[in-house]
Amino acid sequence: MNHYVIGDVHGHYSTLMKLVARLPTDARLVFVGDLIDRGPQSAEVVRYVRENNHLCVMGNHEEAMITQGFVIGRCFETGEELPSHSIWFSNGGVATLRSYRLVKLEEGKPIKADDYAEGLQRFKEDMKWMEKLPLYLELPIEHPSQKTVVVSHAPIATAWAMRKVESLYGTFARLVTTNRRDPDSADAPIFNIFGHTPMQNGPRIRDHFVNIDTGCYKEEEGYGLLSAYCIETGDVMSVKRE
């Protein structure tokens, strides 16, 4: 059973299914986070990962849904209006709320959908699941680099030692979902597989790291791919966005 690490899906469930269909049927799937936002099928992506017990780490978009989602949920429960502006809204959150059938667009603005009760319950359950996602996963897999294989949303090899220093753990926790600086050199203490920063024309693969985010949601030339990296073999599988 080989492990395939899948890049940022960003709500493109149909594309994910096309990729999964090309992987071995016994593949162990690991997701680098950012399952949601921007694409039209975030709720379906989360359901697929949850129902199949696939491994997944926390991404910055999951963090945003947890933080902003409770505010949104409270608006439904109290009858308040949705906020007129939200950082999450402007970074793909409206598409996620639409996938849960919580909102519809009226003159370009999200307003509450007429029948949202079922979607709200599912939305709240998925937020609780997201709250428990780990910041990173150390996988007990032998790798040619002879380093510990660590999957995270953003690159963390440079900050790896911080996780065990109490005064620095807050910084480490922030970097693990937001950092965009690649590991400095092959002297990095771990073999880090991550996403977060879209790569053009395929994943970036080095002796000490892999960035598997190939910009599934992006329209520009060279992006629009969803990719998976096999830890054991180094093979890469990519499909074009549906």
PDB file of C-alpha atoms in Angstrom:
ATOM      1  CA  MET A   1       0.000   0.000   0.000  1.00  0.00           C
ATOM      2  CA  ASN A   2       1.674   3.192  -1.199  1.00  0.00           C
ATOM      3  CA  HIS A   3       0.987   6.669   0.145  1.00  0.00           C
ATOM      4  CA  TYR A   4      -0.063   9.409  -2.292  1.00  0.00           C
ATOM      5  CA  VAL A   5       0.031  13.005  -1.082  1.00  0.00           C
ATOM      6  CA  ILE A   6      -2.545  15.166  -2.877  1.00  0.00           C
ATOM      7  CA  GLY A   7      -2.160  18.913  -3.339  1.00  0.00           C
ATOM      8  CA  ASP A   8      -4.600  21.722  -2.585  1.00  0.00           C
ATOM      9  CA  VAL A   9      -8.007  20.680  -3.963  1.00  0.00           C
ATOM     10  CA  HIS A  10      -9.808  23.982  -3.313  1.00  0.00           C
ATOM     11  CA  GLY A  11     -13.319  22.705  -3.805  1.00  0.00           C
ATOM     12  CA  HIS A  12     -12.787  20.876  -7.119  1.00  0.00           C
ATOM     13  CA  TYR A  13     -14.410  17.555  -6.266  1.00  0.00           C
ATOM     14  CA  SER A  14     -14.886  16.378  -9.864  1.00  0.00           C
ATOM     15  CA  THR A  15     -11.185  16.897 -10.548  1.00  0.00           C
ATOM     16  CA  LEU A  16     -10.291  15.050  -7.353  1.00  0.00           C
ATOM     17  CA  MET A  17     -12.392  12.089  -8.436  1.00  0.00           C
ATOM     18  CA  LYS A  18     -10.655  12.066 -11.825  1.00  0.00           C
ATOM     19  CA  LEU A  19      -7.276  11.976 -10.062  1.00  0.00           C
ATOM     20  CA  VAL A  20      -8.321   9.275  -7.591  1.00  0.00           C
ATOM     21  CA  ALA A  21      -9.539   7.117 -10.477  1.00  0.00           C
ATOM     22  CA  ARG A  22      -6.005   7.105 -11.873  1.00  0.00           C
ATOM     23  CA  LEU A  23      -4.358   6.079  -8.598  1.00  0.00           C
ATOM     24  CA  PRO A  24      -4.013   2.473  -7.361  1.00  0.00           C
ATOM     25  CA  THR A  25      -7.220   1.260  -5.738  1.00  0.00           C
ATOM     26  CA  ASP A  26      -5.356   0.454  -2.504  1.00  0.00           C
ATOM     27  CA  ALA A  27      -3.532   3.803  -2.332  1.00  0.00           C
ATOM     28  CA  ARG A  28      -3.380   5.507   1.067  1.00  0.00           C
ATOM     29  CA  LEU A  29      -4.350   9.119   0.429  1.00  0.00           C
ATOM     30  CA  VAL A  30      -2.916  12.051   2.363  1.00  0.00           C
ATOM     31  CA  PHE A  31      -4.143  15.631   1.826  1.00  0.00           C
ATOM     32  CA  VAL A  32      -2.089  18.775   2.447  1.00  0.00           C
ATOM     33  CA  GLY A  33      -5.115  20.856   3.462  1.00  0.00           C
ATOM     34  CA  ASP A  34      -6.995  23.597   1.623  1.00  0.00           C
ATOM     35  CA  LEU A  35      -9.719  21.160   0.673  1.00  0.00           C
ATOM     36  CA  ILE A  36     -12.139  24.062   0.455  1.00  0.00           C
ATOM     37  CA  ASP A  37     -12.839  27.523  -1.006  1.00  0.00           C
ATOM     38  CA  ARG A  38     -12.685  28.947  -4.531  1.00  0.00           C
ATOM     39  CA  GLY A  39     -14.022  25.878  -6.342  1.00  0.00           C
ATOM     40  CA  PRO A  40     -17.739  24.998  -6.475  1.00  0.00           C
ATOM     41  CA  GLN A  41     -17.744  21.676  -4.557  1.00  0.00           C
ATOM     42  CA  SER A  42     -16.053  22.218  -1.203  1.00  0.00           C
ATOM     43  CA  ALA A  43     -18.735  20.397   0.808  1.00  0.00           C
ATOM     44  CA  GLU A  44     -18.363  17.355  -1.443  1.00  0.00           C
ATOM     45  CA  VAL A  45     -14.572  17.324  -1.048  1.00  0.00           C
ATOM     46  CA  VAL A  46     -14.826  17.459   2.749  1.00  0.00           C
ATOM     47  CA  ARG A  47     -17.458  14.704   2.763  1.00  0.00           C
ATOM     48  CA  TYR A  48     -15.228  12.474   0.611  1.00  0.00           C
ATOM     49  CA  VAL A  49     -12.183  12.927   2.853  1.00  0.00           C
ATOM     50  CA  ARG A  50     -14.203  12.461   6.044  1.00  0.00           C
ATOM     51  CA  GLU A  51     -16.247   9.437   4.969  1.00  0.00           C
ATOM     52  CA  ASN A  52     -13.171   7.599   3.689  1.00  0.00           C
ATOM     53  CA  ASN A  53     -11.029   8.457   6.725  1.00  0.00           C
ATOM     54  CA  HIS A  54      -8.252   9.844   4.548  1.00  0.00           C
ATOM     55  CA  LEU A  55      -5.381  11.568   6.287  1.00  0.00           C
ATOM     56  CA  CYS A  56      -5.406  15.361   6.110  1.00  0.00           C
ATOM     57  CA  VAL A  57      -3.564  18.251   7.746  1.00  0.00           C
ATOM     58  CA  MET A  58      -4.827  21.740   8.545  1.00  0.00           C
ATOM     59  CA  GLY A  59      -4.604  24.355   5.810  1.00  0.00           C
ATOM     60  CA  ASN A  60      -4.991  28.095   6.103  1.00  0.00           C
ATOM     61  CA  HIS A  61      -8.390  27.885   4.385  1.00  0.00           C
ATOM     62  CA  GLU A  62      -9.627  25.370   6.959  1.00  0.00           C
ATOM     63  CA  GLU A  63      -8.423  27.771   9.641  1.00  0.00           C
ATOM     64  CA  ALA A  64     -10.409  30.558   7.989  1.00  0.00           C
ATOM     65  CA  MET A  65     -13.555  28.443   7.825  1.00  0.00           C
ATOM     66  CA  ILE A  66     -13.246  27.546  11.498  1.00  0.00           C
ATOM     67  CA  THR A  67     -12.730  31.163  12.547  1.00  0.00           C
ATOM     68  CA  GLN A  68     -15.221  32.852  10.230  1.00  0.00           C
ATOM     69  CA  GLY A  69     -17.629  29.940  10.045  1.00  0.00           C
ATOM     70  CA  PHE A  70     -18.691  30.296  13.662  1.00  0.00           C
ATOM     71  CA  VAL A  71     -19.525  33.937  12.986  1.00  0.00           C
ATOM     72  CA  ILE A  72     -21.554  32.923   9.924  1.00  0.00           C
ATOM     73  CA  GLY A  73     -23.296  30.123  11.797  1.00  0.00           C
ATOM     74  CA  ARG A  74     -24.307  32.487  14.573  1.00  0.00           C
ATOM     75  CA  CYS A  75     -25.940  34.788  11.998  1.00  0.00           C
ATOM     76  CA  PHE A  76     -28.179  31.925  10.908  1.00  0.00           C
ATOM     77  CA  GLU A  77     -29.049  30.972  14.474  1.00  0.00           C
ATOM     78  CA  THR A  78     -29.833  34.518  15.690  1.00  0.00           C
ATOM     79  CA  GLY A  79     -31.387  35.879  12.523  1.00  0.00           C
ATOM     80  CA  GLU A  80     -28.702  38.511  12.083  1.00  0.00           C
ATOM     81  CA  GLU A  81     -27.665  39.598   8.616  1.00  0.00           C
ATOM     82  CA  LEU A  82     -24.527  38.098   7.133  1.00  0.00           C
ATOM     83  CA  PRO A  83     -21.484  40.375   7.411  1.00  0.00           C
ATOM     84  CA  SER A  84     -21.150  42.719   4.463  1.00  0.00           C
ATOM     85  CA  HIS A  85     -17.428  42.022   4.252  1.00  0.00           C
ATOM     86  CA  SER A  86     -15.236  39.135   5.330  1.00  0.00           C
ATOM     87  CA  ILE A  87     -11.629  38.258   4.511  1.00  0.00           C
ATOM     88  CA  TRP A  88     -12.835  34.680   4.146  1.00  0.00           C
ATOM     89  CA  PHE A  89     -15.526  35.760   1.667  1.00  0.00           C
ATOM     90  CA  SER A  90     -12.933  37.465  -0.512  1.00  0.00           C
ATOM     91  CA  ASN A  91     -10.690  34.378  -0.476  1.00  0.00           C
ATOM     92  CA  GLY A  92     -13.203  31.852  -1.719  1.00  0.00           C
ATOM     93  CA  GLY A  93     -15.419  31.419   1.327  1.00  0.00           C
ATOM     94  CA  VAL A  94     -18.591  32.388  -0.530  1.00  0.00           C
ATOM     95  CA  ALA A  95     -18.094  29.443  -2.891  1.00  0.00           C
ATOM     96  CA  THR A  96     -17.821  27.162   0.138  1.00  0.00           C
ATOM     97  CA  LEU A  97     -21.024  28.524   1.692  1.00  0.00           C
ATOM     98  CA  ARG A  98     -22.814  28.038  -1.624  1.00  0.00           C
ATOM     99  CA  SER A  99     -21.643  24.407  -1.766  1.00  0.00           C
ATOM    100  CA  TYR A 100     -23.329  23.850   1.607  1.00  0.00           C
ATOM    101  CA  ARG A 101     -26.421  25.604   0.206  1.00  0.00           C
ATOM    102  CA  LEU A 102     -26.279  28.188   2.952  1.00  0.00           C
ATOM    103  CA  VAL A 103     -26.203  31.246   0.723  1.00  0.00           C
ATOM    104  CA  LYS A 104     -27.209  32.409  -2.720  1.00  0.00           C
ATOM    105  CA  LEU A 105     -25.993  35.403  -4.680  1.00  0.00           C
ATOM    106  CA  GLU A 106     -28.170  38.441  -5.148  1.00  0.00           C
ATOM    107  CA  GLU A 107     -26.650  41.263  -7.173  1.00  0.00           C
ATOM    108  CA  GLY A 108     -23.273  39.682  -6.494  1.00  0.00           C
ATOM    109  CA  LYS A 109     -23.754  39.645  -2.707  1.00  0.00           C
ATOM    110  CA  PRO A 110     -24.204  36.502  -0.610  1.00  0.00           C
ATOM    111  CA  ILE A 111     -27.529  36.349   1.208  1.00  0.00           C
ATOM    112  CA  LYS A 112     -29.062  33.529   3.219  1.00  0.00           C
ATOM    113  CA  ALA A 113     -30.612  30.728   1.205  1.00  0.00           C
ATOM    114  CA  ASP A 114     -34.279  29.978   1.773  1.00  0.00           C
ATOM    115  CA  ASP A 115     -33.821  26.396   2.987  1.00  0.00           C
ATOM    116  CA  TYR A 116     -30.521  26.204   4.843  1.00  0.00           C
ATOM    117  CA  ALA A 117     -31.221  23.997   7.888  1.00  0.00           C
ATOM    118  CA  GLU A 118     -29.740  20.756   6.540  1.00  0.00           C
ATOM    119  CA  GLY A 119     -26.711  22.508   5.097  1.00  0.00           C
ATOM    120  CA  LEU A 120     -26.085  24.399   8.333  1.00  0.00           C
ATOM    121  CA  GLN A 121     -25.985  21.188  10.341  1.00  0.00           C
ATOM    122  CA  ARG A 122     -23.516  19.630   7.938  1.00  0.00           C
ATOM    123  CA  PHE A 123     -21.448  22.812   7.902  1.00  0.00           C
ATOM    124  CA  LYS A 124     -21.184  22.838  11.696  1.00  0.00           C
ATOM    125  CA  GLU A 125     -20.248  19.157  11.823  1.00  0.00           C
ATOM    126  CA  ASP A 126     -17.514  19.685   9.243  1.00  0.00           C
ATOM    127  CA  MET A 127     -16.108  22.620  11.217  1.00  0.00           C
ATOM    128  CA  LYS A 128     -15.836  20.411  14.303  1.00  0.00           C
ATOM    129  CA  TRP A 129     -13.969  17.839  12.214  1.00  0.00           C
ATOM    130  CA  MET A 130     -11.626  20.521  10.875  1.00  0.00           C
ATOM    131  CA  GLU A 131     -10.821  21.719  14.385  1.00  0.00           C
ATOM    132  CA  LYS A 132      -9.232  18.327  15.068  1.00  0.00           C
ATOM    133  CA  LEU A 133      -7.023  18.242  11.973  1.00  0.00           C
ATOM    134  CA  PRO A 134      -3.322  17.987  12.861  1.00  0.00           C
ATOM    135  CA  LEU A 135      -0.888  20.730  11.912  1.00  0.00           C
ATOM    136  CA  TYR A 136       1.461  18.124  10.438  1.00  0.00           C
ATOM    137  CA  LEU A 137       1.853  14.387  10.046  1.00  0.00           C
ATOM    138  CA  GLU A 138       5.034  12.414  10.616  1.00  0.00           C
ATOM    139  CA  LEU A 139       4.655   9.286   8.510  1.00  0.00           C
ATOM    140  CA  PRO A 140       6.499   6.056   9.425  1.00  0.00           C
ATOM    141  CA  ILE A 141       7.718   5.482   5.891  1.00  0.00           C
ATOM    142  CA  GLU A 142      11.221   4.665   4.738  1.00  0.00           C
ATOM    143  CA  HIS A 143      12.322   7.280   2.233  1.00  0.00           C
ATOM    144  CA  PRO A 144      15.416   7.321  -0.008  1.00  0.00           C
ATOM    145  CA  SER A 145      16.546  10.503   1.732  1.00  0.00           C
ATOM    146  CA  GLN A 146      16.656   8.540   5.017  1.00  0.00           C
ATOM    147  CA  LYS A 147      14.837  11.469   6.631  1.00  0.00           C
ATOM    148  CA  THR A 148      11.545  11.521   8.484  1.00  0.00           C
ATOM    149  CA  VAL A 149       8.699  12.171   6.049  1.00  0.00           C
ATOM    150  CA  VAL A 150       6.537  15.073   7.243  1.00  0.00           C
ATOM    151  CA  VAL A 151       3.388  16.277   5.486  1.00  0.00           C
ATOM    152  CA  SER A 152       2.229  19.814   6.227  1.00  0.00           C
ATOM    153  CA  HIS A 153       0.255  22.506   4.475  1.00  0.00           C
ATOM    154  CA  ALA A 154       3.144  24.963   4.135  1.00  0.00           C
ATOM    155  CA  PRO A 155       6.908  24.296   4.243  1.00  0.00           C
ATOM    156  CA  ILE A 156       8.217  23.826   7.788  1.00  0.00           C
ATOM    157  CA  ALA A 157      11.630  22.147   7.517  1.00  0.00           C
ATOM    158  CA  THR A 158      13.393  25.416   8.374  1.00  0.00           C
ATOM    159  CA  ALA A 159      11.184  25.834  11.456  1.00  0.00           C
ATOM    160  CA  TRP A 160      11.062  22.165  12.460  1.00  0.00           C
ATOM    161  CA  ALA A 161      12.996  22.590  15.728  1.00  0.00           C
ATOM    162  CA  MET A 162      10.532  25.273  16.914  1.00  0.00           C
ATOM    163  CA  ARG A 163       7.791  22.742  17.572  1.00  0.00           C
ATOM    164  CA  LYS A 164       9.547  21.561  20.747  1.00  0.00           C
ATOM    165  CA  VAL A 165      10.289  25.028  22.151  1.00  0.00           C
ATOM    166  CA  GLU A 166       7.339  26.270  24.182  1.00  0.00           C
ATOM    167  CA  SER A 167       8.064  29.963  23.594  1.00  0.00           C
ATOM    168  CA  LEU A 168       8.312  29.398  19.812  1.00  0.00           C
ATOM    169  CA  TYR A 169       5.406  27.020  19.311  1.00  0.00           C
ATOM    170  CA  GLY A 170       2.989  29.840  18.456  1.00  0.00           C
ATOM    171  CA  THR A 171       5.316  30.967  15.666  1.00  0.00           C
ATOM    172  CA  PHE A 172       5.662  27.399  14.439  1.00  0.00           C
ATOM    173  CA  ALA A 173       1.880  26.920  14.419  1.00  0.00           C
ATOM    174  CA  ARG A 174       1.481  30.046  12.302  1.00  0.00           C
ATOM    175  CA  LEU A 175       4.227  29.086   9.849  1.00  0.00           C
ATOM    176  CA  VAL A 176       2.843  25.581   9.330  1.00  0.00           C
ATOM    177  CA  THR A 177      -0.183  26.994   7.493  1.00  0.00           C
ATOM    178  CA  THR A 178       1.169  30.263   6.072  1.00  0.00           C
ATOM    179  CA  ASN A 179       4.903  29.996   5.279  1.00  0.00           C
ATOM    180  CA  ARG A 180       5.938  30.318   1.633  1.00  0.00           C
ATOM    181  CA  ARG A 181       9.697  29.949   1.988  1.00  0.00           C
ATOM    182  CA  ASP A 182      11.074  26.656   0.705  1.00  0.00           C
ATOM    183  CA  PRO A 183      13.462  24.675   2.940  1.00  0.00           C
ATOM    184  CA  ASP A 184      16.893  26.248   2.632  1.00  0.00           C
ATOM    185  CA  SER A 185      19.030  23.292   1.663  1.00  0.00           C
ATOM    186  CA  ALA A 186      19.379  19.554   1.532  1.00  0.00           C
ATOM    187  CA  ASP A 187      20.608  19.772   5.148  1.00  0.00           C
ATOM    188  CA  ALA A 188      16.969  20.154   6.227  1.00  0.00           C
ATOM    189  CA  PRO A 189      16.175  17.715   9.049  1.00  0.00           C
ATOM    190  CA  ILE A 190      13.028  16.286   7.407  1.00  0.00           C
ATOM    191  CA  PHE A 191      11.715  15.367   3.992  1.00  0.00           C
ATOM    192  CA  ASN A 192       8.816  17.799   3.817  1.00  0.00           C
ATOM    193  CA  ILE A 193       5.832  17.387   1.474  1.00  0.00           C
ATOM    194  CA  PHE A 194       3.556  20.411   1.350  1.00  0.00           C
ATOM    195  CA  GLY A 195       1.349  22.649  -0.789  1.00  0.00           C
ATOM    196  CA  HIS A 196       0.052  26.195  -0.181  1.00  0.00           C
ATOM    197  CA  THR A 197       2.043  27.968  -2.923  1.00  0.00           C
ATOM    198  CA  PRO A 198       0.905  26.990  -6.452  1.00  0.00           C
ATOM    199  CA  MET A 199       3.623  25.715  -8.761  1.00  0.00           C
ATOM    200  CA  GLN A 200       3.505  26.294 -12.505  1.00  0.00           C
ATOM    201  CA  ASN A 201       3.919  23.356 -14.913  1.00  0.00           C
ATOM    202  CA  GLY A 202       3.878  20.642 -12.296  1.00  0.00           C
ATOM    203  CA  PRO A 203       5.066  20.068  -8.719  1.00  0.00           C
ATOM    204  CA  ARG A 204       8.460  21.208  -7.459  1.00  0.00           C
ATOM    205  CA  ILE A 205      10.474  18.158  -6.435  1.00  0.00           C
ATOM    206  CA  ARG A 206      13.848  18.383  -4.733  1.00  0.00           C
ATOM    207  CA  ASP A 207      16.052  15.998  -2.749  1.00  0.00           C
ATOM    208  CA  HIS A 208      14.681  17.372   0.528  1.00  0.00           C
ATOM    209  CA  PHE A 209      11.131  18.522  -0.250  1.00  0.00           C
ATOM    210  CA  VAL A 210       8.130  18.359  -2.578  1.00  0.00           C
ATOM    211  CA  ASN A 211       5.642  21.151  -3.223  1.00  0.00           C
ATOM    212  CA  ILE A 212       2.629  19.295  -4.622  1.00  0.00           C
ATOM    213  CA  ASP A 213       0.298  22.288  -5.088  1.00  0.00           C
ATOM    214  CA  THR A 214      -0.105  22.739  -8.853  1.00  0.00           C
ATOM    215  CA  GLY A 215      -2.735  25.474  -8.752  1.00  0.00           C
ATOM    216  CA  CYS A 216      -5.896  23.486  -9.372  1.00  0.00           C
ATOM    217  CA  TYR A 217      -8.099  26.582  -9.069  1.00  0.00           C
ATOM    218  CA  LYS A 218      -5.948  28.935 -11.143  1.00  0.00           C
ATOM    219  CA  GLU A 219      -6.789  29.934 -14.716  1.00  0.00           C
ATOM    220  CA  GLU A 220      -3.354  31.033 -15.928  1.00  0.00           C
ATOM    221  CA  GLU A 221      -1.369  28.888 -18.336  1.00  0.00           C
ATOM    222  CA  GLY A 222       0.660  26.190 -16.630  1.00  0.00           C
ATOM    223  CA  TYR A 223      -1.720  25.870 -13.689  1.00  0.00           C
ATOM    224  CA  GLY A 224      -5.137  24.239 -13.358  1.00  0.00           C
ATOM    225  CA  LEU A 225      -3.725  20.843 -12.336  1.00  0.00           C
ATOM    226  CA  LEU A 226      -4.375  18.625  -9.338  1.00  0.00           C
ATOM    227  CA  SER A 227      -1.413  16.420  -8.485  1.00  0.00           C
ATOM    228  CA  ALA A 228      -0.448  13.505  -6.263  1.00  0.00           C
ATOM    229  CA  TYR A 229       3.048  12.435  -5.191  1.00  0.00           C
ATOM    230  CA  CYS A 230       3.820   8.840  -4.215  1.00  0.00           C
ATOM    231  CA  ILE A 231       6.138   8.851  -1.217  1.00  0.00           C
ATOM    232  CA  GLU A 232       7.478   5.340  -1.738  1.00  0.00           C
ATOM    233  CA  THR A 233       8.220   5.575  -5.482  1.00  0.00           C
ATOM    234  CA  GLY A 234       8.515   9.282  -6.208  1.00  0.00           C
ATOM    235  CA  ASP A 235       5.940   8.969  -8.998  1.00  0.00           C
ATOM    236  CA  VAL A 236       3.684  11.931  -9.778  1.00  0.00           C
ATOM    237  CA  MET A 237       0.176  11.819 -11.194  1.00  0.00           C
ATOM    238  CA  SER A 238      -1.537  14.998 -12.402  1.00  0.00           C
ATOM    239  CA  VAL A 239      -4.908  15.689 -13.986  1.00  0.00           C
ATOM    240  CA  LYS A 240      -6.332  18.813 -15.577  1.00  0.00           C
ATOM    241  CA  ARG A 241      -9.084  20.592 -13.688  1.00  0.00           C
ATOM    242  CA  GLU A 242     -12.595  19.598 -14.736  1.00  0.00           C
TER     243      GLU A 242
END
